[in-house]
Coordinates of C-alpha atoms and ligand atoms in Angstrom, one line a residue:
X16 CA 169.2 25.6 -7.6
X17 CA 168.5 22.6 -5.4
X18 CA 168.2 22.7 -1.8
X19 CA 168.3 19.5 0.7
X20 CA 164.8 18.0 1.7
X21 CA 166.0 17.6 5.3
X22 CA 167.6 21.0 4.9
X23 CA 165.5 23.2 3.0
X24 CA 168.2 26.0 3.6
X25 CA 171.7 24.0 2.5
X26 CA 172.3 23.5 -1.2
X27 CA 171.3 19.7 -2.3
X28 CA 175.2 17.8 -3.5
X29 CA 173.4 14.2 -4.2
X30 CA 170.1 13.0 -5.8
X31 CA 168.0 9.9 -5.5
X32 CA 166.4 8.8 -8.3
X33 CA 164.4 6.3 -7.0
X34 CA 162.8 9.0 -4.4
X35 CA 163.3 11.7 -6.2
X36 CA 164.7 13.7 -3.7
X37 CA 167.8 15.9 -3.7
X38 CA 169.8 15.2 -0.4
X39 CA 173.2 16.9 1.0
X40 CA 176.3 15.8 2.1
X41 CA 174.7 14.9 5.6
X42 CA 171.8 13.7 4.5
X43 CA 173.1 10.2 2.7
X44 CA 174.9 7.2 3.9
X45 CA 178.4 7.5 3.2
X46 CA 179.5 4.2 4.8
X47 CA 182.5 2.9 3.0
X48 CA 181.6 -0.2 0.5
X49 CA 183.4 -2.0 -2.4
X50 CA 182.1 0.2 -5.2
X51 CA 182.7 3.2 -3.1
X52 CA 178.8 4.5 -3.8
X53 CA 176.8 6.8 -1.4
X54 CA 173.4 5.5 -1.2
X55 CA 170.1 7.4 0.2
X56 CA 168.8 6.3 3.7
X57 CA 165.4 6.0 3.0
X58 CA 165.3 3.4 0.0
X59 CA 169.1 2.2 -0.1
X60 CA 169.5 3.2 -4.0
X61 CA 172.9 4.5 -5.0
X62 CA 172.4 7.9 -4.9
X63 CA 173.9 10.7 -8.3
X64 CA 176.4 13.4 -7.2
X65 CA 175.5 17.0 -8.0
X66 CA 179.0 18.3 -7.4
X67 CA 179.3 21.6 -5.5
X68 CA 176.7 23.8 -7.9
X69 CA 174.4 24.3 -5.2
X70 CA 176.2 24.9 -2.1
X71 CA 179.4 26.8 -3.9
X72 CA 179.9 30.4 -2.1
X73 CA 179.8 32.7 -4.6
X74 CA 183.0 34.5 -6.0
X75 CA 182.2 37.8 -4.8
X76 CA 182.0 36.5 -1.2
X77 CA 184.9 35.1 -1.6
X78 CA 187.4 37.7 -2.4
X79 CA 189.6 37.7 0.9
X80 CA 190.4 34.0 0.3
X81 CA 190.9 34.8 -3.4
X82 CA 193.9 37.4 -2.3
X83 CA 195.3 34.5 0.2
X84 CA 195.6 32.2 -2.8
X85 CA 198.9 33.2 -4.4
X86 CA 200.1 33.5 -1.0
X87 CA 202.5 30.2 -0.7
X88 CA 206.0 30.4 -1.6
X89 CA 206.2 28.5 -4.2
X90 CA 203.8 30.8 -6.4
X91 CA 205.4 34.2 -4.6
X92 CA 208.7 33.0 -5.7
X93 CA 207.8 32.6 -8.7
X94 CA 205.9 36.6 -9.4
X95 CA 209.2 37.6 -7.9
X96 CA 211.9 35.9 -10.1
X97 CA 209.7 36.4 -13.2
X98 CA 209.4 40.0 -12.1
X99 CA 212.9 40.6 -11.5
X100 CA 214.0 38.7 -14.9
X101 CA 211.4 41.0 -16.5
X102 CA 212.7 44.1 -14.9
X103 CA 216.2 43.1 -16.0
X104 CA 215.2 42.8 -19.9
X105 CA 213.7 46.2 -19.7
X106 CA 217.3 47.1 -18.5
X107 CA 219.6 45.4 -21.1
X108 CA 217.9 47.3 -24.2
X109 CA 221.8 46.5 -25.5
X110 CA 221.2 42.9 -25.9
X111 CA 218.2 43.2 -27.8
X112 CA 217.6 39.2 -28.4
X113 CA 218.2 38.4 -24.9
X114 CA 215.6 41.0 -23.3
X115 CA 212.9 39.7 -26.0
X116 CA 213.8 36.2 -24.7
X117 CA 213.8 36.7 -21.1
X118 CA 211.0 39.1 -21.6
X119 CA 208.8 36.2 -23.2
X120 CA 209.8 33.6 -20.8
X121 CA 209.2 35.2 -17.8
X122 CA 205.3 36.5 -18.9
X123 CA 204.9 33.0 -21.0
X124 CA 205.8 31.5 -17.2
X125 CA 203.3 33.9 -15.5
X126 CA 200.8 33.0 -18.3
X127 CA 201.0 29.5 -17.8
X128 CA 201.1 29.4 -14.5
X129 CA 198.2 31.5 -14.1
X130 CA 196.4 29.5 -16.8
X131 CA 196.5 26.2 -14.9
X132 CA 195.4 28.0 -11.4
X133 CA 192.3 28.6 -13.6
X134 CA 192.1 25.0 -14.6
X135 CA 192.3 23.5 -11.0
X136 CA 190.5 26.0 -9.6
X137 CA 187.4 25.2 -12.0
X138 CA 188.0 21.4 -11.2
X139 CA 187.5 22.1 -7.2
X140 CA 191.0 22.7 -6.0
X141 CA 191.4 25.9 -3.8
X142 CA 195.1 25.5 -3.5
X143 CA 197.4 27.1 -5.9
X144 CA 199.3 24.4 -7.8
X145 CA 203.0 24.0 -7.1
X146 CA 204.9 26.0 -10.0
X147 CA 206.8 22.5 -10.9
X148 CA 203.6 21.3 -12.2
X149 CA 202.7 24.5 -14.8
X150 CA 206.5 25.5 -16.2
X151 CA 206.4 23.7 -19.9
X152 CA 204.7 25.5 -22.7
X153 CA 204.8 28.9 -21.3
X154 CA 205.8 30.6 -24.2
X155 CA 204.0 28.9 -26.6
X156 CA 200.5 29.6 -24.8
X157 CA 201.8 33.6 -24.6
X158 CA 202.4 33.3 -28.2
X159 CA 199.2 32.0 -29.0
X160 CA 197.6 34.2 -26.4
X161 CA 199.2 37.4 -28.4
X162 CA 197.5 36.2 -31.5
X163 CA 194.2 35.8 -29.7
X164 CA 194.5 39.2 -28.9
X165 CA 195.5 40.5 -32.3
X166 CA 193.1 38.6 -34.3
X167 CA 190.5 40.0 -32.2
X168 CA 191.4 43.9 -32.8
X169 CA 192.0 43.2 -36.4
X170 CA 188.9 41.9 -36.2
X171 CA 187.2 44.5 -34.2
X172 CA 189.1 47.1 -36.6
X173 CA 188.2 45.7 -40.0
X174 CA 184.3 45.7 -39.1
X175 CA 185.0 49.8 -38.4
X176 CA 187.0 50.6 -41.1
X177 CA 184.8 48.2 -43.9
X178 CA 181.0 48.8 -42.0
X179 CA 181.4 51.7 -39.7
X180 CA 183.1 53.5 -36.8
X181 CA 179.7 52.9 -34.8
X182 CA 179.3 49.2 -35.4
X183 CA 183.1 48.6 -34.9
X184 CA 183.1 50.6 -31.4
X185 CA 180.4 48.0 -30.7
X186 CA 182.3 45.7 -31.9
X187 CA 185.4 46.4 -30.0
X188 CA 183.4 46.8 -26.5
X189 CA 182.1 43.1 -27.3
X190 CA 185.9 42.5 -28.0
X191 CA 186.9 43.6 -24.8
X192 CA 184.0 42.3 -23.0
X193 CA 184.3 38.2 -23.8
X194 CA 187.7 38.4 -23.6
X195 CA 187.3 36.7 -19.9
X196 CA 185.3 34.3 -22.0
X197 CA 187.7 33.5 -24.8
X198 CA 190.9 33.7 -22.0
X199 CA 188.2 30.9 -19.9
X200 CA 187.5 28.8 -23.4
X201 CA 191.0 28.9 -23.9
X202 CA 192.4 27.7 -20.7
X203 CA 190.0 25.3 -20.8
X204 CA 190.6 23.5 -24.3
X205 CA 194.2 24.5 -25.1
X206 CA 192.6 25.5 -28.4
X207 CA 192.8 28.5 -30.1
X208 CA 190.2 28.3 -32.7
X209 CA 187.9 26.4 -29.9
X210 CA 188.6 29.7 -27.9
X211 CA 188.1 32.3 -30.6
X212 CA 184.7 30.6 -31.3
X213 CA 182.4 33.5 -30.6
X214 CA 179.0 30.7 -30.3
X215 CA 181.0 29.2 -27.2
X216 CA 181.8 32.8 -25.8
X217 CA 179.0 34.0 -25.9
X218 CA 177.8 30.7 -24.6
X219 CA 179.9 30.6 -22.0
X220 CA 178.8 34.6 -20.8
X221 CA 175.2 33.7 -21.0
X222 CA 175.6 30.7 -19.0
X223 CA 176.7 32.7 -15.9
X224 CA 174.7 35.5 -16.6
X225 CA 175.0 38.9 -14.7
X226 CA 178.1 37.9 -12.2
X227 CA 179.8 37.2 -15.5
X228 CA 179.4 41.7 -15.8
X229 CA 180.4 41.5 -12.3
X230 CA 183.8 39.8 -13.0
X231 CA 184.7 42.2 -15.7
X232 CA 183.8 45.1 -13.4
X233 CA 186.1 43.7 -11.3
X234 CA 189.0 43.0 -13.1
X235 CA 189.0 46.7 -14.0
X236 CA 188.6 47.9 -10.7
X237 CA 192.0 46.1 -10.4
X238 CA 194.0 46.8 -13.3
X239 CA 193.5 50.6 -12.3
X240 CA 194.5 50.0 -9.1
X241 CA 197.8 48.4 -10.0
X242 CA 198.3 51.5 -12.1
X243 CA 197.2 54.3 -9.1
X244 CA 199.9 51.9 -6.9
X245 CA 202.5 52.6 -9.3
X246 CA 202.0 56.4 -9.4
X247 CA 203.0 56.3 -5.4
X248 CA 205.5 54.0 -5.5
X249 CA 207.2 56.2 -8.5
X250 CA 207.1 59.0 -5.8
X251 CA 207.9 57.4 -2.8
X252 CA 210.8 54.8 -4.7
X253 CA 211.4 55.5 -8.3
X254 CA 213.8 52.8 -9.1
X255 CA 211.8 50.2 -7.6
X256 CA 208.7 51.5 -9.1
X257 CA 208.7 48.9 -12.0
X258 CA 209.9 46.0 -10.3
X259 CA 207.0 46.6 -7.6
X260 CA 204.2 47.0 -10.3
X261 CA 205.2 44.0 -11.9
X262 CA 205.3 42.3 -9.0
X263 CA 201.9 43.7 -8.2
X264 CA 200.6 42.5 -11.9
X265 CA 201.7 39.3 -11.9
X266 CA 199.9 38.6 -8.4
X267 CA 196.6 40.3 -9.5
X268 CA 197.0 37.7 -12.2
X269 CA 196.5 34.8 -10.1
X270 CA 194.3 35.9 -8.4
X271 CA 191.8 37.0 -11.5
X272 CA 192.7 33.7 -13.0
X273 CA 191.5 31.8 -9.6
X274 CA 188.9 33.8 -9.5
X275 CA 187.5 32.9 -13.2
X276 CA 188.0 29.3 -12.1
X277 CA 186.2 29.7 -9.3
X278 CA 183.6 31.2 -11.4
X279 CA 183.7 28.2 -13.6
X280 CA 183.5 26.4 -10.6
X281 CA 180.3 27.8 -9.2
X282 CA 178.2 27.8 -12.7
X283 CA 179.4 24.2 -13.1
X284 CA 175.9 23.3 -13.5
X285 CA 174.6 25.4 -15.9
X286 CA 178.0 24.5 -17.8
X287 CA 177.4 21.1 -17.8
X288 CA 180.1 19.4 -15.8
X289 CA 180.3 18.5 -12.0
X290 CA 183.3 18.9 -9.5
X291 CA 183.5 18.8 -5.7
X292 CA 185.8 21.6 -3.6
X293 CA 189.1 20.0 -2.0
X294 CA 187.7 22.0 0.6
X295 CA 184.9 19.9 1.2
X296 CA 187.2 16.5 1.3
X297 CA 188.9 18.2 4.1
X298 CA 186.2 17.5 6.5
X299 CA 187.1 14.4 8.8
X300 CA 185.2 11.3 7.7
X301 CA 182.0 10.6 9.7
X302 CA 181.7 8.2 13.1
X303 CA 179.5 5.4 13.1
X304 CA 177.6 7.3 15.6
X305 CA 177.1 10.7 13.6
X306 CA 175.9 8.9 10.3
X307 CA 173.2 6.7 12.3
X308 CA 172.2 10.0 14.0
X309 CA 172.0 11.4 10.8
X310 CA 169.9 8.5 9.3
X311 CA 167.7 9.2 12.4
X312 CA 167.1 12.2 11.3
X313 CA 166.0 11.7 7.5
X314 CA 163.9 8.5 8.9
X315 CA 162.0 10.6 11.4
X316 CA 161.6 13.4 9.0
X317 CA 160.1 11.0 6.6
X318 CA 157.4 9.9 8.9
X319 CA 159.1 6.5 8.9
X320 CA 158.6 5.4 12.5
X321 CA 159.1 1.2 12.2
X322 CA 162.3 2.2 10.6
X323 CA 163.3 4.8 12.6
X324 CA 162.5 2.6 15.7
X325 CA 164.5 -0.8 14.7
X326 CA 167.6 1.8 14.1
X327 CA 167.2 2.8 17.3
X328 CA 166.8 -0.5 18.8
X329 CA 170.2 -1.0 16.9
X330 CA 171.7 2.1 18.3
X331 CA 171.2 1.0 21.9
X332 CA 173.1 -2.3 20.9
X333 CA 175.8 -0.6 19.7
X334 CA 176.4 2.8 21.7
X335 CA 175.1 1.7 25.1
X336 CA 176.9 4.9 26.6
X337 CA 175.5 7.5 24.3
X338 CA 173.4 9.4 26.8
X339 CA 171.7 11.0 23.1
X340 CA 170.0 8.0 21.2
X341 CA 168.5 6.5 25.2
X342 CA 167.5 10.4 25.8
X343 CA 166.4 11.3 22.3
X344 CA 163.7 8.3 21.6
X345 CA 162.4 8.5 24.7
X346 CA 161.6 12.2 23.9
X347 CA 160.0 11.2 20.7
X348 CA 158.0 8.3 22.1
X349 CA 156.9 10.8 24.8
X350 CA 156.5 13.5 22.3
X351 CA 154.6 11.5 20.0
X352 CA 152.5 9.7 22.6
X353 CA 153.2 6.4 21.5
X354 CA 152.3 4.5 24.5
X355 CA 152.5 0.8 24.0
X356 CA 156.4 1.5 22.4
X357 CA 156.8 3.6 26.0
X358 CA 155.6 0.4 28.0
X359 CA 158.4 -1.5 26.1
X360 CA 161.5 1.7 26.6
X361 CA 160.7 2.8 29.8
X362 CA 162.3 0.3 31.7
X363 CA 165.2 0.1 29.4
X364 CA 165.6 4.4 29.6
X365 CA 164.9 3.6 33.3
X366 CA 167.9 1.6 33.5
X367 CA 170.2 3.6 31.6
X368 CA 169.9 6.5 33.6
X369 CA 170.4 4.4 36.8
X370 CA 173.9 2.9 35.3
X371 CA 174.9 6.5 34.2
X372 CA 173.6 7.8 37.7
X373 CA 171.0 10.5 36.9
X374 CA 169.7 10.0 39.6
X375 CA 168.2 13.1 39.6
X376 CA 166.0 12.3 36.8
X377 CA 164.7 8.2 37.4
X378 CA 161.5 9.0 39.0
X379 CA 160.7 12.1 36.8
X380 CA 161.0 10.0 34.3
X381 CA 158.9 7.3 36.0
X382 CA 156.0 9.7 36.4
X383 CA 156.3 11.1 32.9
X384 CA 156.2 7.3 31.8
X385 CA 153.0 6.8 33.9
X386 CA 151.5 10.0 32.6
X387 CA 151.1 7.9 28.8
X388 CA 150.9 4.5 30.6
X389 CA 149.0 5.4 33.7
X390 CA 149.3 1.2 35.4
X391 CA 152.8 1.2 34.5
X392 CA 155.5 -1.0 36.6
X393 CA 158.7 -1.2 35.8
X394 CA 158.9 -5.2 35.6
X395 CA 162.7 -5.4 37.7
X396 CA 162.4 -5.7 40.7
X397 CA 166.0 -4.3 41.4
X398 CA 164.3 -1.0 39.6
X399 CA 161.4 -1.3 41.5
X400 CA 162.9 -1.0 45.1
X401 CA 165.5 1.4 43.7
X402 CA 162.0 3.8 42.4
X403 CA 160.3 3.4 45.8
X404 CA 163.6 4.0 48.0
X405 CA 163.6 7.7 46.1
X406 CA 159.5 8.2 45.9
X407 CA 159.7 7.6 49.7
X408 CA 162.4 10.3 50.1
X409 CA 160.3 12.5 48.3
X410 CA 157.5 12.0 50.2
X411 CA 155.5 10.1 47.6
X412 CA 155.1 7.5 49.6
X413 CA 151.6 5.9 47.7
X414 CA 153.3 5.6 45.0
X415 CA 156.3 3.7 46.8
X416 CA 153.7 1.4 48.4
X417 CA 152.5 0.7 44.6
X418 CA 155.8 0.0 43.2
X419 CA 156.3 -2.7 45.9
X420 CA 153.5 -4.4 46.6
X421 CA 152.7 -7.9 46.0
X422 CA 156.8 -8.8 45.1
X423 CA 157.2 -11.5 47.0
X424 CA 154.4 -12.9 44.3
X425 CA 156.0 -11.8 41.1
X426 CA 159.3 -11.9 41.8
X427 CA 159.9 -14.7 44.3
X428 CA 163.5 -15.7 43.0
X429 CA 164.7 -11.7 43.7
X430 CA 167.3 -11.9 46.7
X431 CA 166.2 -8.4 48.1
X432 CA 163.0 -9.3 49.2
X433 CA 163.5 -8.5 52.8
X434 CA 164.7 -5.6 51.9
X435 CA 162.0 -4.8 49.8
X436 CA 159.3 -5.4 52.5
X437 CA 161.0 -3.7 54.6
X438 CA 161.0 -0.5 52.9
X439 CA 157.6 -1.1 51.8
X440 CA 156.6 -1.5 56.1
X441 CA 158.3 1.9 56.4
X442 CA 156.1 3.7 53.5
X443 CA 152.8 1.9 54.8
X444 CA 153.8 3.5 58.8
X445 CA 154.0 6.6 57.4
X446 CA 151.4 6.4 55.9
X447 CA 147.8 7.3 58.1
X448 CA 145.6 4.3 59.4
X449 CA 148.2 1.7 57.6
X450 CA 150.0 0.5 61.1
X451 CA 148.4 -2.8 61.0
X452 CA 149.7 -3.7 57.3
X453 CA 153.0 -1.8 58.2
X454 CA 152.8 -3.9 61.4
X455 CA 152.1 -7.3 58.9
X456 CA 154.9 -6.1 56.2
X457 CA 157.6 -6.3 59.2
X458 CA 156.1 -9.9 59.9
X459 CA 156.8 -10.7 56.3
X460 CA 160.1 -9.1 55.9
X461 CA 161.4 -11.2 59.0
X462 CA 160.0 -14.7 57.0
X463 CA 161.4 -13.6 54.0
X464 CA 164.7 -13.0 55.7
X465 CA 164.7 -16.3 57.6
X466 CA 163.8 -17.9 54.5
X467 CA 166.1 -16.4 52.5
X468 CA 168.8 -17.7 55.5
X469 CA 167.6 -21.2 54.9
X470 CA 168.2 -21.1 51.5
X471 CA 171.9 -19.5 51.7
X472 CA 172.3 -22.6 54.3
X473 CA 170.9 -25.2 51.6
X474 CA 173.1 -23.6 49.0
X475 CA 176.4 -23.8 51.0
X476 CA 175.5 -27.5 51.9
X477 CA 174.2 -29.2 48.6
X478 CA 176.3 -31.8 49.7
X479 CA 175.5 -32.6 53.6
X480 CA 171.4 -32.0 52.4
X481 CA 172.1 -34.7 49.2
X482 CA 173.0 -36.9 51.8
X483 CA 170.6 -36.6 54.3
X484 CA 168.1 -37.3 51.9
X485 CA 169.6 -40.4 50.4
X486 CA 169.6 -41.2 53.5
X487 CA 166.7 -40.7 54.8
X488 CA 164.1 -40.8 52.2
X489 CA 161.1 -41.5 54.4
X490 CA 162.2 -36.9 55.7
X491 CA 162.4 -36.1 52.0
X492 CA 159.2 -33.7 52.8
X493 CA 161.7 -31.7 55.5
X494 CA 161.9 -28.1 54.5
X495 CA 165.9 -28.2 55.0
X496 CA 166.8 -30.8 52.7
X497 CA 164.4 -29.7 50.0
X498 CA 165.4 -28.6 46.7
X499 CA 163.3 -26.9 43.9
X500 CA 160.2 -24.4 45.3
X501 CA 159.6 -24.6 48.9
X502 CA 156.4 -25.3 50.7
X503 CA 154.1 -23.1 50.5
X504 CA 152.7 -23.6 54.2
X505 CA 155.5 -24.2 56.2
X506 CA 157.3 -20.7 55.6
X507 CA 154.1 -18.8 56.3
X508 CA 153.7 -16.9 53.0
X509 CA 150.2 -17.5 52.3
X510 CA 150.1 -14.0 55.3
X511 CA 147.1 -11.5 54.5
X512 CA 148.7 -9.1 52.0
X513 CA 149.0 -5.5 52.1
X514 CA 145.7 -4.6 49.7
X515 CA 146.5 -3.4 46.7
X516 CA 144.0 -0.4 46.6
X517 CA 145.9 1.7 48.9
X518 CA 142.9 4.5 48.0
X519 CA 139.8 2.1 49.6
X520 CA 142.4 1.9 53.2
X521 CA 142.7 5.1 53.0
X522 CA 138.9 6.0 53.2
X523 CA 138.4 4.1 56.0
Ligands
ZN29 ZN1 170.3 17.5 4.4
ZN30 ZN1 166.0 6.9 -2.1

């Protein structure tokens, strides 16, 4: 038996070839295409199909689903009527022809029907087949069946009476013990001399090996009960005894015949064909989302991190809701310590979990972020003021002074600024001996402001300040009707700057 290499505990259904690696259901890429081939995540080839032979449930562990299977009316009604036209023959001994006919239609009906629950059931299908499909050729397969079994005893008898009572008890037992075998053979090639063949019996028995004993004990353990039922029915109801017991045979029936096709089924392997359980087509076809997190998956199992990191560059494109793949790689690049990947995430991860509003978690994850890049910023400065505005509630108000120093300088374009600097004057007075630079980050936020005022003015006039400069081309240098960068000088900018070793203020 083969078991998944992602899943050494689930049975392997596919193979690659080119990795030689068995995979299960989950573990290839099942996207629909053309050809309609499964190929293997790692290398692309199309991947082989193992059928069910390694992840079947074994028959024995299956025997409550076994008695549900004739349970559908169109197989009930069918043990009933051929019970009842069987229970009528055995009543109208006066019309002899008629009660063999009836008779032999109503078990060649049971027979065949039975016969092709075998046949699906090897093939995968778990559902007992509608009666309409199994009606023909009844009596013709009872007949030949009746033969199988004579030619067998004959034989059985011929080797004791010609070579010896022991050898032909021997004989018989074999007889009686591959007749599962020859009853599988037969349903399965329709032939009887195919069926009769004692090389493919024996075969067949060796193939499946000891649950193959297990069966037969099985099928006895029923046959006597169906004769212990009819000894309490005959007490309790006499007249319906036989009807009842028939009744009771014919369902035993299916359900022996499913169960050898389920045998089938599960030793599909070692006999040498492949099939997949209807029950397995059941399952709802995958999302998008579930088969790249199970390429995830295979890929980081494999070691295969530049993969395994485009995907998820791919997965962020295309999911940018699914709280999993953001919270997931920035596990694994934590996990893993991959610093210079974490440099590139964390402001992206950073960002996600301000749009879904974990707040809760943004400078958590900030700090775990520094702990594998220790000078990390996130470079935003919408993220940066948003960082120091909850390190300053927490108290960490260093760290606040960090995330905002020096903006004006990086990001001069950001609209916030006086915001910024505002906060970032309210950190620094908290902070001991930092008045003074609080004191200058006011001053700043107040330029920044009227700047930022002068600007909004500019913008909402283009036309007035185009103008005035046509005009005037001799005040082209006036900060108003400027466009582009403004001077440096005039605003005042060039201001002594909070320093950025907040440590060496603090010694002092
Ligand atoms: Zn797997
Ligand atoms: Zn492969």
């Amino acid at each position: 038996m083969d078991y998944c290499k992602y899943h050494p505990l689930d049975g392997a259904t596919y193979f690659c070839r080119q990795c030689n690696i068995h995979q299960c259901d989950r573990c290839v890429n099942d996207e629909k295409n053309k050809r309609h081939t499964l190929h293997c995540f790692v290398c692309d080839a199309v991947v082989e199909s193992l059928g069910s032979a390694n992840t079947v449930t074994p028959f024995w562990r299956r025997l409550k689903e076994a008695f549900k299977y004739p349970l559908n009316s169109s197989a009930m009604s069918l043990i009933v009527i051929t019970s009842i036209m069987s229970v009528v023959a055995v009543l109208m001994p006066f019309l002899f022809v008629i009660s063999i006919v009836m008779y032999l239609f109503a078990a060649g009906a049971m027979l065949k029907y039975s016969f092709t629950c075998l046949e699906r059931t090897a093939m995968g299908e778990m559902k007992a087949p509608d009666v309409m499909e199994a009606y023909q050729g009844g009596i013709k397969l009872l007949l030949q069946l009746i033969l199988i079994t004579i030619v067998m005893s004959v034989f059985a008898g011929l080797a004791a009476y010609y070579v010896g009572v022991t050898l032909g008890g021997i004989l018989g037992v074999i007889a009686v013990v591959s007749f599962p075998a020859v009853l599988i053979r037969f349903a399965q090639t329709e032939s009887m001399f195919e069926a009769l063949n004692p090389l493919a019996a024996i075969a067949l028995m060796a193939a499946i090996g000891l649950p193959y004993g297990l069966l037969i004990v099985f099928m006895l353990i029923m046959m006597t009960s169906v004769g212990v039922l009819h000894e309490w029915i005959n007490t309790i109801l006499p007249a319906g005894a036989f009807l009842v017991q028939s009744i009771i045979s014919s369902y035993y029936m299916v359900v022996m015949f499913h169960l050898m096709g389920y045998m089938l089924f599960q030793y599909q392997q070692e006999l040498g064909y492949s099939a997949r359980s209807d029950e397995d087509d059941e399952q709802p076809e995958r999302s998008d989302l579930e088969r790249m997190t199970a390429k995830m998956d295979v890929l980081l199992k494999e070691g295969d991190y530049e993969q395994l990191v485009g995907l998820y560059y791919q997965a962020f494109k295309q999911f940018p809701n699914e709280a999993n793949f953001f919270d997931r790689f920035f596990d694994l690049l934590y996990v893993c310590k991959k610093s210079a990947l974490m440099a590139d995430y964390g402001l992206t991860y950073l960002e996600f979990l301000l749009r879904k509003k974990r707040f809760d978690k943004l400078t958590a994850t900030f700090k775990q972020i520094m702990l594998l890049v220790p000078d990390y910023l996130p470079d935003s400065p919408a993220m940066r003021v948003q960082l120091a505005t909850f390190l300053r509630q927490q108290g960490d108000l260093k760290l606040a002074v960090k995330m905002l120093n020096g903006m004006h300088k990086l990001y001069p374009e950001f609209a916030d600024l006086p915001a910024a600097y505002t906060l970032l004057a309210e950190c620094l007075n908290d902070l001991p001996n930092m008045q003074t630079q609080a004191e200058k980050c006011r001053q700043m936020a107040m330029q920044l402001a009227r700047r930022a005022e002068a600007k909004k003015v500019e913008l909402e006039m283009p036309q007035q300040a185009k103008r005035i400069t046509e005009e005037n081309p001799a005040n082209s240098a006036a900060p108003k009707g400027r466009r582009g960068p403004p001077p440096a000088a005039p605003s005042g900018l060039t201001l002594a700057l909070v320093p950025l070793d907040i440590h060496s203020a603090d010694k002092n």
